[in-house]
Amino acid sequence: MNVLKFGGSSVANATTIENVIHIVEQQSQQQPLYVVVSAMGGITDLLLQAGEEASVNNENYKNTLAEIEKRHLEAVKSLIPIISQSAIISKVKAQLNTLESLCEGVFLLSELSSKTAAVLASFGEILSSYIIYETAKIKGLDITLKDARDVIIKTTSSKVSIDYKETNQKIKDFADSNTHKICLFPGFVARTQEGEPTTLGRGGSDFTAAILAAAMDAEELQIWTDVSGMYTANPKLVKQAKPVHHISYQEAMELSHFGAKVIYPPTIHPVLEKDIPILIKNTFSPEDQGTLITRKVEDRKKPVTGISHIDDIAIISLEGSGMVGIPGFSKRLFETLFLENINVILITQASSEHSICLAVEASQAENAKTVLDTAFEFEISKHKLDAVKIENEVAIIALVGDNMYHHQGLSGKMFSTLGKNNVNIRAIAQGASEKNISVVIANKDIKKALNILHERFFEVKTKQLNLFITGVGNVGSKLIDQLQQQNKYLKDKLRLKVRVVGMSNSRKMIFNENGIDLDSWQEHLTKGEPANAASFFAKAKEMNLRNSIFVDNTANPDIAKVYKHYLSESMAVVTCNKIACADEYHNYEELQNLSRKFSASFLYETNVGAGLPIIDTLNNLIASGDTVHKIQAVLSGSLNFVFNNYKEGATFYDIVKQAQEQGYTEPDPKIDLSGIDVARKILILARESGNIMELENIENEAFLPAESLDTKNVDDFFTSLKTNEDHFKKILDTADKKECRLKYVAQYEGGKAKVGLQHIPEDHPFYNLEGSDNIVLFYTDRYPKQPLIVKGAGAGAEVTASGIFADIIRIGKK
């Protein structure tokens, strides 16, 4: 014999009730069944709402009752043939009339007692079970309806406590007299020892089914609901969550206690003693395997079975020297809460005994504070204890698994995973059995915490990166193309799932938590909201996604100023914008400190050599104990392109214009030609070498005439290049006479740095540097005479985007 329980979503309307009857009919062909049903989905809430409205003389209770009547009569009319409807509708209406009379009495008395509330709440199950019974009977099922209040007896107690001796005897007496294959029971309802109707509390229909299963020594208890079993995490919050096909009783109790709403925790106790398996099934997908709950689970490889959470809780904290070494203190604390019917969800105490904190439902927090302040009034008045503190808007996240105690370091993995994503842990609790590790975090971090922990413990080492990209011009658009092109490779080879969830240009910005469609991002961006750096950050912070990376593809100083806000929220920053790292030294140092403090990567390889690994090479030299004595470099791909192509027969203006059009220069070419861009680059290398230096400390030997340097816009700058062609021609002729090439060189040595145009002879390593290539020579303790050379393409949107891409991948692989 099996016991089947169907929840409110399974019997919510005529269509779902048809599904239930079909399932019952199929199973009844194999063995006898006891079937327990809940009220139609949402009806219990409406019943209690009607009672509450009536108790405060709100005549809206009549509208609420009308909604209850409408739903039940619609079900009858849909399920029962017209020829048989009259008698059934009459009985349903008789029950509804009784319900109305009760509410009228509550309205007149302006009082809703707990007993009356229990009677009101019971109407949902009484009505649904009767409608299902009549429908099944008409369809030819061999079924009987038994009022659970006749067999389930609750002791006189403020808690749900069953008189199992009397209850089991009544159930067996009924079974002995029963001749039907299917016995249908309303769940949730019971009777006291004095014969008064009562209920088993929220989730009581599960409890009803478990009591019946235990009393009848059922082969299996089936809980039919609207999901395909218990999941590794809440599938509404974690899209990658998967059903767990087999778990133990203890794991089910832990997961249920911490918010897995598939099963009601007390359900497990009656069947656990009898070793009766529980099977969680989906009414709407009965072919799905579901979750089997038994005493032991063999051959499980993963240490963590599931991740669950409870929201809407509060932390109650009590601390003070008056607690230390005082026997019976905890007894007074918990006894005070017990007497007020306040349930403690989580407890943690410092080993110094100086403080203790516990979690309760948020709705009970103020009451808990009041009674505890009263209980410890003397100690508080003598300043031996502080007044009780409440912290609201927090939640509990729990890792659960029977095999967790076999695996070292789980707590460390959990805490580090949360910490790296800026999820602050307010309290920790772990039992000696190590089957549950619970932490208290802010409500706002629930979704992020569940996803990063699920990614860490359940997914095949696939890491999701969420990119917020600002600047989608030459470099930004190339980066997006590369991300799109390499999407499959990243998933298959590097186990990285990279999504662009935020995007901005100078005018518009868009966001999509599920990822922006990169096939049509231009179209979406034109329809975005007005953009600015502060609001872009605010939205990224609000979205609160795991593994967030802010990518700056601009040269905008205002955007550089907000890097510190991203880093402070543990969001990584990747940038080709040199302004932040070339800003005043204390600002540069602040960004480095924030990166370390909040474990947020700050990568800017493209600041110096586009896609070349210049900064990475320098950092590796220093990290390995080498000392840098001198750096010589051609660090401007745009200037190298200009002077490699400026020859007899061409004008300087034409070559600079060509460099701009091909994406080798900044949008304002004066930034490159003035030497300020190269000065910033050598400044960054000097700082990365461990030196404190400011931009004004760098000697800049400008080759542009004063007229060009003084221009205020790009058009005027280009005009000045035309009018000063003789000036540039003279520079070229001088180099040609010396049989030298013109290179704009940056040099750092002895704590000093300079940049300027130099004549490079044929035997110099810089002489044959072609196109827009860069080259850097590192002279160190290990490379005193023959320098370590890094050489390659140093400008262009494509290579710069690839450098940014590489920094993103570097973060993903950490």
JSON list of C-alpha atoms in Angstrom, two decimals, residues 186-318:
[
{"chain": "A", "resi": 186, "resn": "PRO", "atom": "CA", "xyz": [-8.48, 15.85, 3.48]},
{"chain": "A", "resi": 187, "resn": "GLY", "atom": "CA", "xyz": [-5.03, 16.88, 4.70]},
{"chain": "A", "resi": 188, "resn": "PHE", "atom": "CA", "xyz": [-4.17, 19.50, 7.33]},
{"chain": "A", "resi": 189, "resn": "VAL", "atom": "CA", "xyz": [-7.23, 18.86, 9.53]},
{"chain": "A", "resi": 190, "resn": "ALA", "atom": "CA", "xyz": [-7.38, 16.95, 12.82]},
{"chain": "A", "resi": 191, "resn": "ARG", "atom": "CA", "xyz": [-9.29, 16.84, 16.09]},
{"chain": "A", "resi": 192, "resn": "THR", "atom": "CA", "xyz": [-8.23, 17.43, 19.68]},
{"chain": "A", "resi": 193, "resn": "GLN", "atom": "CA", "xyz": [-8.62, 14.88, 22.46]},
{"chain": "A", "resi": 194, "resn": "GLU", "atom": "CA", "xyz": [-11.67, 16.87, 23.56]},
{"chain": "A", "resi": 195, "resn": "GLY", "atom": "CA", "xyz": [-13.24, 16.40, 20.12]},
{"chain": "A", "resi": 196, "resn": "GLU", "atom": "CA", "xyz": [-12.75, 19.98, 18.87]},
{"chain": "A", "resi": 197, "resn": "PRO", "atom": "CA", "xyz": [-11.66, 20.51, 15.24]},
{"chain": "A", "resi": 198, "resn": "THR", "atom": "CA", "xyz": [-8.11, 21.79, 14.77]},
{"chain": "A", "resi": 199, "resn": "THR", "atom": "CA", "xyz": [-5.31, 21.82, 12.17]},
{"chain": "A", "resi": 200, "resn": "LEU", "atom": "CA", "xyz": [-1.76, 20.55, 11.90]},
{"chain": "A", "resi": 201, "resn": "GLY", "atom": "CA", "xyz": [-0.30, 23.93, 10.89]},
{"chain": "A", "resi": 202, "resn": "ARG", "atom": "CA", "xyz": [1.23, 25.06, 7.64]},
{"chain": "A", "resi": 203, "resn": "GLY", "atom": "CA", "xyz": [2.39, 22.10, 5.58]},
{"chain": "A", "resi": 204, "resn": "GLY", "atom": "CA", "xyz": [0.05, 19.94, 7.61]},
{"chain": "A", "resi": 205, "resn": "SER", "atom": "CA", "xyz": [-1.15, 17.95, 4.61]},
{"chain": "A", "resi": 206, "resn": "ASP", "atom": "CA", "xyz": [2.35, 16.46, 4.32]},
{"chain": "A", "resi": 207, "resn": "PHE", "atom": "CA", "xyz": [2.11, 15.60, 8.01]},
{"chain": "A", "resi": 208, "resn": "THR", "atom": "CA", "xyz": [-1.29, 13.95, 7.54]},
{"chain": "A", "resi": 209, "resn": "ALA", "atom": "CA", "xyz": [0.14, 11.74, 4.79]},
{"chain": "A", "resi": 210, "resn": "ALA", "atom": "CA", "xyz": [3.17, 10.79, 6.90]},
{"chain": "A", "resi": 211, "resn": "ILE", "atom": "CA", "xyz": [0.99, 9.87, 9.89]},
{"chain": "A", "resi": 212, "resn": "LEU", "atom": "CA", "xyz": [-1.16, 7.62, 7.67]},
{"chain": "A", "resi": 213, "resn": "ALA", "atom": "CA", "xyz": [1.90, 6.04, 6.03]},
{"chain": "A", "resi": 214, "resn": "ALA", "atom": "CA", "xyz": [3.54, 5.26, 9.36]},
{"chain": "A", "resi": 215, "resn": "ALA", "atom": "CA", "xyz": [0.34, 3.86, 10.89]},
{"chain": "A", "resi": 216, "resn": "MET", "atom": "CA", "xyz": [-0.27, 1.58, 7.89]},
{"chain": "A", "resi": 217, "resn": "ASP", "atom": "CA", "xyz": [3.40, 0.59, 7.36]},
{"chain": "A", "resi": 218, "resn": "ALA", "atom": "CA", "xyz": [3.11, 1.83, 3.78]},
{"chain": "A", "resi": 219, "resn": "GLU", "atom": "CA", "xyz": [5.63, 0.74, 1.19]},
{"chain": "A", "resi": 220, "resn": "GLU", "atom": "CA", "xyz": [6.15, 4.33, 0.09]},
{"chain": "A", "resi": 221, "resn": "LEU", "atom": "CA", "xyz": [4.99, 7.88, 0.82]},
{"chain": "A", "resi": 222, "resn": "GLN", "atom": "CA", "xyz": [4.67, 9.95, -2.34]},
{"chain": "A", "resi": 223, "resn": "ILE", "atom": "CA", "xyz": [4.57, 13.76, -2.17]},
{"chain": "A", "resi": 224, "resn": "TRP", "atom": "CA", "xyz": [3.17, 15.14, -5.44]},
{"chain": "A", "resi": 225, "resn": "THR", "atom": "CA", "xyz": [3.92, 18.81, -6.06]},
{"chain": "A", "resi": 226, "resn": "ASP", "atom": "CA", "xyz": [4.72, 21.24, -8.87]},
{"chain": "A", "resi": 227, "resn": "VAL", "atom": "CA", "xyz": [8.47, 20.56, -9.15]},
{"chain": "A", "resi": 228, "resn": "SER", "atom": "CA", "xyz": [10.40, 17.43, -10.09]},
{"chain": "A", "resi": 229, "resn": "GLY", "atom": "CA", "xyz": [11.83, 16.73, -6.66]},
{"chain": "A", "resi": 230, "resn": "MET", "atom": "CA", "xyz": [14.34, 18.46, -4.42]},
{"chain": "A", "resi": 231, "resn": "TYR", "atom": "CA", "xyz": [16.96, 20.46, -6.29]},
{"chain": "A", "resi": 232, "resn": "THR", "atom": "CA", "xyz": [20.60, 21.28, -5.69]},
{"chain": "A", "resi": 233, "resn": "ALA", "atom": "CA", "xyz": [19.34, 24.85, -5.15]},
{"chain": "A", "resi": 234, "resn": "ASN", "atom": "CA", "xyz": [16.17, 26.85, -5.68]},
{"chain": "A", "resi": 235, "resn": "PRO", "atom": "CA", "xyz": [15.64, 26.58, -9.47]},
{"chain": "A", "resi": 236, "resn": "LYS", "atom": "CA", "xyz": [13.83, 29.92, -9.49]},
{"chain": "A", "resi": 237, "resn": "LEU", "atom": "CA", "xyz": [17.05, 31.63, -8.37]},
{"chain": "A", "resi": 238, "resn": "VAL", "atom": "CA", "xyz": [19.68, 29.27, -9.81]},
{"chain": "A", "resi": 239, "resn": "LYS", "atom": "CA", "xyz": [18.98, 28.34, -13.43]},
{"chain": "A", "resi": 240, "resn": "GLN", "atom": "CA", "xyz": [21.64, 25.62, -13.40]},
{"chain": "A", "resi": 241, "resn": "ALA", "atom": "CA", "xyz": [20.06, 23.82, -10.43]},
{"chain": "A", "resi": 242, "resn": "LYS", "atom": "CA", "xyz": [19.36, 20.12, -11.00]},
{"chain": "A", "resi": 243, "resn": "PRO", "atom": "CA", "xyz": [17.07, 17.61, -9.29]},
{"chain": "A", "resi": 244, "resn": "VAL", "atom": "CA", "xyz": [18.71, 15.42, -6.66]},
{"chain": "A", "resi": 245, "resn": "HIS", "atom": "CA", "xyz": [17.41, 11.93, -7.38]},
{"chain": "A", "resi": 246, "resn": "HIS", "atom": "CA", "xyz": [18.32, 10.28, -4.06]},
{"chain": "A", "resi": 247, "resn": "ILE", "atom": "CA", "xyz": [18.94, 11.86, -0.63]},
{"chain": "A", "resi": 248, "resn": "SER", "atom": "CA", "xyz": [18.81, 10.77, 2.98]},
{"chain": "A", "resi": 249, "resn": "TYR", "atom": "CA", "xyz": [16.20, 11.63, 5.59]},
{"chain": "A", "resi": 250, "resn": "GLN", "atom": "CA", "xyz": [18.67, 13.88, 7.42]},
{"chain": "A", "resi": 251, "resn": "GLU", "atom": "CA", "xyz": [19.63, 15.73, 4.25]},
{"chain": "A", "resi": 252, "resn": "ALA", "atom": "CA", "xyz": [15.95, 16.22, 3.42]},
{"chain": "A", "resi": 253, "resn": "MET", "atom": "CA", "xyz": [15.26, 17.57, 6.92]},
{"chain": "A", "resi": 254, "resn": "GLU", "atom": "CA", "xyz": [18.21, 19.96, 6.74]},
{"chain": "A", "resi": 255, "resn": "LEU", "atom": "CA", "xyz": [17.24, 21.23, 3.29]},
{"chain": "A", "resi": 256, "resn": "SER", "atom": "CA", "xyz": [13.58, 21.53, 4.30]},
{"chain": "A", "resi": 257, "resn": "HIS", "atom": "CA", "xyz": [14.47, 23.42, 7.47]},
{"chain": "A", "resi": 258, "resn": "PHE", "atom": "CA", "xyz": [16.55, 25.85, 5.44]},
{"chain": "A", "resi": 259, "resn": "GLY", "atom": "CA", "xyz": [13.88, 26.78, 2.99]},
{"chain": "A", "resi": 260, "resn": "ALA", "atom": "CA", "xyz": [13.45, 23.93, 0.48]},
{"chain": "A", "resi": 261, "resn": "LYS", "atom": "CA", "xyz": [9.67, 24.18, 0.40]},
{"chain": "A", "resi": 262, "resn": "VAL", "atom": "CA", "xyz": [9.05, 20.91, -1.44]},
{"chain": "A", "resi": 263, "resn": "ILE", "atom": "CA", "xyz": [8.50, 19.04, 1.80]},
{"chain": "A", "resi": 264, "resn": "TYR", "atom": "CA", "xyz": [7.38, 20.04, 5.28]},
{"chain": "A", "resi": 265, "resn": "PRO", "atom": "CA", "xyz": [10.05, 19.05, 7.88]},
{"chain": "A", "resi": 266, "resn": "PRO", "atom": "CA", "xyz": [7.77, 17.31, 10.47]},
{"chain": "A", "resi": 267, "resn": "THR", "atom": "CA", "xyz": [6.58, 15.05, 7.64]},
{"chain": "A", "resi": 268, "resn": "ILE", "atom": "CA", "xyz": [9.79, 13.09, 7.79]},
{"chain": "A", "resi": 269, "resn": "HIS", "atom": "CA", "xyz": [9.63, 12.09, 11.47]},
{"chain": "A", "resi": 270, "resn": "PRO", "atom": "CA", "xyz": [6.77, 9.55, 11.44]},
{"chain": "A", "resi": 271, "resn": "VAL", "atom": "CA", "xyz": [8.11, 7.71, 8.38]},
{"chain": "A", "resi": 272, "resn": "LEU", "atom": "CA", "xyz": [11.76, 7.92, 9.42]},
{"chain": "A", "resi": 273, "resn": "GLU", "atom": "CA", "xyz": [11.15, 5.63, 12.40]},
{"chain": "A", "resi": 274, "resn": "LYS", "atom": "CA", "xyz": [9.57, 3.06, 10.09]},
{"chain": "A", "resi": 275, "resn": "ASP", "atom": "CA", "xyz": [12.18, 3.43, 7.31]},
{"chain": "A", "resi": 276, "resn": "ILE", "atom": "CA", "xyz": [9.41, 4.21, 4.82]},
{"chain": "A", "resi": 277, "resn": "PRO", "atom": "CA", "xyz": [10.83, 5.81, 1.64]},
{"chain": "A", "resi": 278, "resn": "ILE", "atom": "CA", "xyz": [9.51, 9.21, 0.57]},
{"chain": "A", "resi": 279, "resn": "LEU", "atom": "CA", "xyz": [9.26, 9.96, -3.15]},
{"chain": "A", "resi": 280, "resn": "ILE", "atom": "CA", "xyz": [8.85, 13.55, -4.34]},
{"chain": "A", "resi": 281, "resn": "LYS", "atom": "CA", "xyz": [7.09, 13.66, -7.73]},
{"chain": "A", "resi": 282, "resn": "ASN", "atom": "CA", "xyz": [5.86, 16.32, -10.16]},
{"chain": "A", "resi": 283, "resn": "THR", "atom": "CA", "xyz": [2.11, 16.23, -10.82]},
{"chain": "A", "resi": 284, "resn": "PHE", "atom": "CA", "xyz": [2.63, 18.06, -14.10]},
{"chain": "A", "resi": 285, "resn": "SER", "atom": "CA", "xyz": [5.53, 15.87, -15.27]},
{"chain": "A", "resi": 286, "resn": "PRO", "atom": "CA", "xyz": [4.81, 12.48, -13.71]},
{"chain": "A", "resi": 287, "resn": "GLU", "atom": "CA", "xyz": [7.35, 10.81, -15.99]},
{"chain": "A", "resi": 288, "resn": "ASP", "atom": "CA", "xyz": [10.21, 12.73, -14.29]},
{"chain": "A", "resi": 289, "resn": "GLN", "atom": "CA", "xyz": [12.29, 10.65, -11.89]},
{"chain": "A", "resi": 290, "resn": "GLY", "atom": "CA", "xyz": [11.75, 12.87, -8.85]},
{"chain": "A", "resi": 291, "resn": "THR", "atom": "CA", "xyz": [13.60, 12.57, -5.54]},
{"chain": "A", "resi": 292, "resn": "LEU", "atom": "CA", "xyz": [13.72, 9.44, -3.39]},
{"chain": "A", "resi": 293, "resn": "ILE", "atom": "CA", "xyz": [14.37, 9.95, 0.33]},
{"chain": "A", "resi": 294, "resn": "THR", "atom": "CA", "xyz": [15.69, 6.99, 2.34]},
{"chain": "A", "resi": 295, "resn": "ARG", "atom": "CA", "xyz": [17.84, 6.40, 5.42]},
{"chain": "A", "resi": 296, "resn": "LYS", "atom": "CA", "xyz": [21.07, 5.85, 3.50]},
{"chain": "A", "resi": 297, "resn": "VAL", "atom": "CA", "xyz": [22.39, 6.85, 0.10]},
{"chain": "A", "resi": 298, "resn": "GLU", "atom": "CA", "xyz": [25.14, 4.76, -1.44]},
{"chain": "A", "resi": 299, "resn": "ASP", "atom": "CA", "xyz": [27.84, 5.67, -3.97]},
{"chain": "A", "resi": 300, "resn": "ARG", "atom": "CA", "xyz": [27.48, 9.44, -3.84]},
{"chain": "A", "resi": 301, "resn": "LYS", "atom": "CA", "xyz": [30.59, 11.22, -5.07]},
{"chain": "A", "resi": 302, "resn": "LYS", "atom": "CA", "xyz": [29.81, 14.87, -4.39]},
{"chain": "A", "resi": 303, "resn": "PRO", "atom": "CA", "xyz": [30.26, 16.01, -0.77]},
{"chain": "A", "resi": 304, "resn": "VAL", "atom": "CA", "xyz": [27.50, 18.63, -0.94]},
{"chain": "A", "resi": 305, "resn": "THR", "atom": "CA", "xyz": [23.97, 17.46, -1.69]},
{"chain": "A", "resi": 306, "resn": "GLY", "atom": "CA", "xyz": [22.19, 20.78, -1.87]},
{"chain": "A", "resi": 307, "resn": "ILE", "atom": "CA", "xyz": [22.25, 24.48, -1.08]},
{"chain": "A", "resi": 308, "resn": "SER", "atom": "CA", "xyz": [19.23, 26.00, 0.60]},
{"chain": "A", "resi": 309, "resn": "HIS", "atom": "CA", "xyz": [18.30, 29.29, 2.15]},
{"chain": "A", "resi": 310, "resn": "ILE", "atom": "CA", "xyz": [15.83, 31.05, 4.41]},
{"chain": "A", "resi": 311, "resn": "ASP", "atom": "CA", "xyz": [15.07, 34.71, 3.86]},
{"chain": "A", "resi": 312, "resn": "ASP", "atom": "CA", "xyz": [13.02, 37.14, 5.90]},
{"chain": "A", "resi": 313, "resn": "ILE", "atom": "CA", "xyz": [14.88, 36.48, 9.13]},
{"chain": "A", "resi": 314, "resn": "ALA", "atom": "CA", "xyz": [16.59, 38.70, 11.70]},
{"chain": "A", "resi": 315, "resn": "ILE", "atom": "CA", "xyz": [19.69, 38.28, 13.86]},
{"chain": "A", "resi": 316, "resn": "ILE", "atom": "CA", "xyz": [19.30, 38.85, 17.60]},
{"chain": "A", "resi": 317, "resn": "SER", "atom": "CA", "xyz": [22.63, 39.63, 19.30]},
{"chain": "A", "resi": 318, "resn": "LEU", "atom": "CA", "xyz": [23.36, 39.71, 23.03]}
]
